[in-house]
Amino acid sequence: MEHLDMHHIFELGLILTMIAAGITAIAKKLKQPYPIALVIIGTLIGLFNIPVLEPLKMFITEGDVFNFVILTIFLPALLGEAALKLPFSHLNQNKKPIIALAFGGTFLSFLVIGFSTHFLLGLSIPVSFVFAALMSATDPVSVLSIFKSMGVNHKLSTVIEGESLFNDGLAVVLFKISAFSLLAYLDMGWGGLTSGAFEFIKVVAGGLLVGGGLGYAISILTKYFDDYPLEIIFSILLFYGSYLTAESIHVSGVIAVVVAALTFGNFGSKVGMSPTTRLNINNFWDVAALLANSIVFLMVGLEITRINFADQWGTIGLALLIVLIGRSIAVYGSTLLVKGLPWSWRHVLNWGGLKGSLSIALVLSLPGDFAGRDTVLILTFSIVLFSLVVQGLTIKPLISYFGLRAKHSGSKEYEDIVANLHRHEAGVAEIKKLKTQLFVPEPVFSELLTSYQNEIDNSHRELDALLDQYPELKKSQLITLRKHSLYAQYDKINELEQEEIISGEIAGKYKELLNNGLADFEEEEVVKDSKRKH
């Protein structure tokens, strides 16, 4: 009988995957954000009685099944895939807004929504702060898919993705403390506050250590193998191993998998992966993430229809207002002192902080005897649905309104030439390396090298002509180059000071000079943004 049950579960899973893949394929063909399409179709399937799909709906909407599938099967894969492909240099360049939003913004959101829910909706302190933690986690998948299709500034995408990767971990920690320990800490008074803060630091720091340690160990392991199927298995073991290890010792699994994947994707790819391995690992996780996201968003749509919203519209409306205001205070408040972050970006970051599957999975993980569970369930499901559908569908017009889609004339042609140039230069570097490793005969080597070199020469000629045709494009590239040069100069001054080659006084003089240069660029960005807006 157990064998038959497992067979039936596999059949239901396959049907779910087929529906999700079909909707995703149609949405991509129509150039629409597939997560929103999946949530809408999932909700419609849930609302209408379709006899063939009834067993699937009953199976998926079991709270334990949904919770297990999202938190244990898909969450490590989705977090790992996003962090794996995020270059540390991009995070470092945008560290100020990311840190401000992920840490300051998450805490601000948690406090504002928690206290507002308690005083305005009359919910108990634990229920209010559980809800606040759920509403402080963001899911940028829908927004990033829209960004990609519209050619939005890559730095803005990095800020949204960086915020989400780290704020998810903090939101999960705050959720667990609120749901299971908050009353005990409150009863202890000021000592409880200290204990709560210590618990929070322990859980976050533990996640960082587990993720960093396992990420480093697996990265070193890849040095001894040049076998991409095996190294893909290593990456699977790393993502799930770091998550489950951290959870088993009661530290943050979300933070562990993010740090592990960042370490593996940046350090591991440099020390232990060939170009072939990097390509295949990225391709594997692209497929895994697309499949996971497709199934997750369809499940969210199906799950939402279980909730009875009747007679709750007033409470839902007020809760939605609290969440939107809380997000606004979190974004604008935490980034107030961050220079060089255009206001149009802040507006998009505010409206683009969507709630998603993590919020639903966490609320379903609340024990059945948690006082106020049904209320939190109704509010969370309502706001996730509003967020994904209403905010998700209006973010595109908002981006167009602020002119964030606009680029310099000739930018597409420039990107095309640069992509062609870099791929052939990478090809030349690789065949030169392989010539000595594989003893490639000179005639074969020369023929391919000449072919690539001709392509490179053609690309250089096209690039020269394009930059002459579009002076603004040339100026933009020159500014980017100068900016990176100033970053490198600043790092070198730091290094000279640390090595005691120059004094702190001289280092301070040059740091101030370089900081002024970088501040000029930031001011230029804000002025440009203001001109675009008006």
PDB file of C-alpha atoms in Angstrom, residues 9-25 34-43 45 56 59-61 65-71 73-75 77-78 139 141 240 286-304 356-358 360 388:
ATOM      1  CA  ILE A   9       2.567  11.037  -5.046  1.00  0.00           C
ATOM      2  CA  PHE A  10       5.023  10.795  -7.946  1.00  0.00           C
ATOM      3  CA  GLU A  11       2.133  10.977 -10.451  1.00  0.00           C
ATOM      4  CA  LEU A  12       0.723  14.086  -8.741  1.00  0.00           C
ATOM      5  CA  GLY A  13       4.181  15.676  -8.693  1.00  0.00           C
ATOM      6  CA  LEU A  14       4.596  14.988 -12.399  1.00  0.00           C
ATOM      7  CA  ILE A  15       1.167  16.520 -13.203  1.00  0.00           C
ATOM      8  CA  LEU A  16       2.082  19.610 -11.139  1.00  0.00           C
ATOM      9  CA  THR A  17       5.407  19.923 -13.002  1.00  0.00           C
ATOM     10  CA  MET A  18       3.684  19.570 -16.397  1.00  0.00           C
ATOM     11  CA  ILE A  19       1.144  22.311 -15.581  1.00  0.00           C
ATOM     12  CA  ALA A  20       3.868  24.597 -14.186  1.00  0.00           C
ATOM     13  CA  ALA A  21       6.143  24.017 -17.203  1.00  0.00           C
ATOM     14  CA  GLY A  22       3.269  24.666 -19.636  1.00  0.00           C
ATOM     15  CA  ILE A  23       2.270  27.967 -17.990  1.00  0.00           C
ATOM     16  CA  THR A  24       5.932  29.063 -17.748  1.00  0.00           C
ATOM     17  CA  ALA A  25       6.515  28.266 -21.441  1.00  0.00           C
ATOM     18  CA  TYR A  34       6.079  33.842 -15.480  1.00  0.00           C
ATOM     19  CA  PRO A  35       5.826  33.869 -11.621  1.00  0.00           C
ATOM     20  CA  ILE A  36       2.792  36.182 -11.743  1.00  0.00           C
ATOM     21  CA  ALA A  37       1.153  34.085 -14.478  1.00  0.00           C
ATOM     22  CA  LEU A  38       1.671  30.946 -12.357  1.00  0.00           C
ATOM     23  CA  VAL A  39       0.136  32.517  -9.228  1.00  0.00           C
ATOM     24  CA  ILE A  40      -2.916  33.758 -11.181  1.00  0.00           C
ATOM     25  CA  ILE A  41      -3.492  30.423 -12.979  1.00  0.00           C
ATOM     26  CA  GLY A  42      -2.884  28.510  -9.719  1.00  0.00           C
ATOM     27  CA  THR A  43      -5.482  30.668  -7.965  1.00  0.00           C
ATOM     28  CA  ILE A  45      -7.396  26.315 -10.702  1.00  0.00           C
ATOM     29  CA  LEU A  56      -3.592  17.325  -6.940  1.00  0.00           C
ATOM     30  CA  PHE A  59      -2.328  16.913  -1.938  1.00  0.00           C
ATOM     31  CA  ILE A  60      -0.545  20.239  -2.548  1.00  0.00           C
ATOM     32  CA  THR A  61      -2.655  22.239  -0.108  1.00  0.00           C
ATOM     33  CA  VAL A  65       3.421  19.011   2.210  1.00  0.00           C
ATOM     34  CA  PHE A  66       3.624  22.653   1.101  1.00  0.00           C
ATOM     35  CA  ASN A  67       5.920  23.542   3.994  1.00  0.00           C
ATOM     36  CA  PHE A  68       8.270  20.588   3.335  1.00  0.00           C
ATOM     37  CA  VAL A  69       8.425  21.177  -0.423  1.00  0.00           C
ATOM     38  CA  ILE A  70       9.183  24.910  -0.095  1.00  0.00           C
ATOM     39  CA  LEU A  71      11.462  25.019   2.949  1.00  0.00           C
ATOM     40  CA  ILE A  73      13.381  20.883  -1.126  1.00  0.00           C
ATOM     41  CA  PHE A  74      13.230  24.190  -3.029  1.00  0.00           C
ATOM     42  CA  LEU A  75      14.510  26.941  -0.708  1.00  0.00           C
ATOM     43  CA  ALA A  77      18.184  25.311  -4.353  1.00  0.00           C
ATOM     44  CA  LEU A  78      16.711  28.765  -5.042  1.00  0.00           C
ATOM     45  CA  ASP A 139      11.013  37.588  -2.921  1.00  0.00           C
ATOM     46  CA  VAL A 141      12.085  36.588  -8.557  1.00  0.00           C
ATOM     47  CA  TYR A 240      21.492  21.067   0.997  1.00  0.00           C
ATOM     48  CA  ASP A 286      19.526  27.530 -14.101  1.00  0.00           C
ATOM     49  CA  VAL A 287      17.326  24.538 -14.916  1.00  0.00           C
ATOM     50  CA  ALA A 288      16.820  23.636 -11.233  1.00  0.00           C
ATOM     51  CA  ALA A 289      15.837  27.215 -10.312  1.00  0.00           C
ATOM     52  CA  LEU A 290      13.418  27.571 -13.240  1.00  0.00           C
ATOM     53  CA  LEU A 291      11.750  24.277 -12.345  1.00  0.00           C
ATOM     54  CA  ALA A 292      11.624  25.106  -8.623  1.00  0.00           C
ATOM     55  CA  ASN A 293      10.265  28.622  -9.170  1.00  0.00           C
ATOM     56  CA  SER A 294       7.635  27.373 -11.624  1.00  0.00           C
ATOM     57  CA  ILE A 295       6.336  24.753  -9.188  1.00  0.00           C
ATOM     58  CA  VAL A 296       6.589  27.071  -6.156  1.00  0.00           C
ATOM     59  CA  PHE A 297       4.536  29.911  -7.666  1.00  0.00           C
ATOM     60  CA  LEU A 298       1.866  27.519  -8.969  1.00  0.00           C
ATOM     61  CA  MET A 299       1.672  25.981  -5.482  1.00  0.00           C
ATOM     62  CA  VAL A 300       1.320  29.459  -3.950  1.00  0.00           C
ATOM     63  CA  GLY A 301      -1.673  30.115  -6.219  1.00  0.00           C
ATOM     64  CA  LEU A 302      -3.276  26.789  -5.279  1.00  0.00           C
ATOM     65  CA  GLU A 303      -2.574  27.270  -1.568  1.00  0.00           C
ATOM     66  CA  ILE A 304      -4.094  30.767  -1.435  1.00  0.00           C
ATOM     67  CA  GLY A 356       6.351  35.339  -1.878  1.00  0.00           C
ATOM     68  CA  SER A 357       6.565  31.638  -1.160  1.00  0.00           C
ATOM     69  CA  LEU A 358       8.878  31.930   1.879  1.00  0.00           C
ATOM     70  CA  ILE A 360       3.568  31.314   3.042  1.00  0.00           C
ATOM     71  CA  LEU A 388       2.628  39.195  -6.427  1.00  0.00           C
TER      72      LEU A 388
END
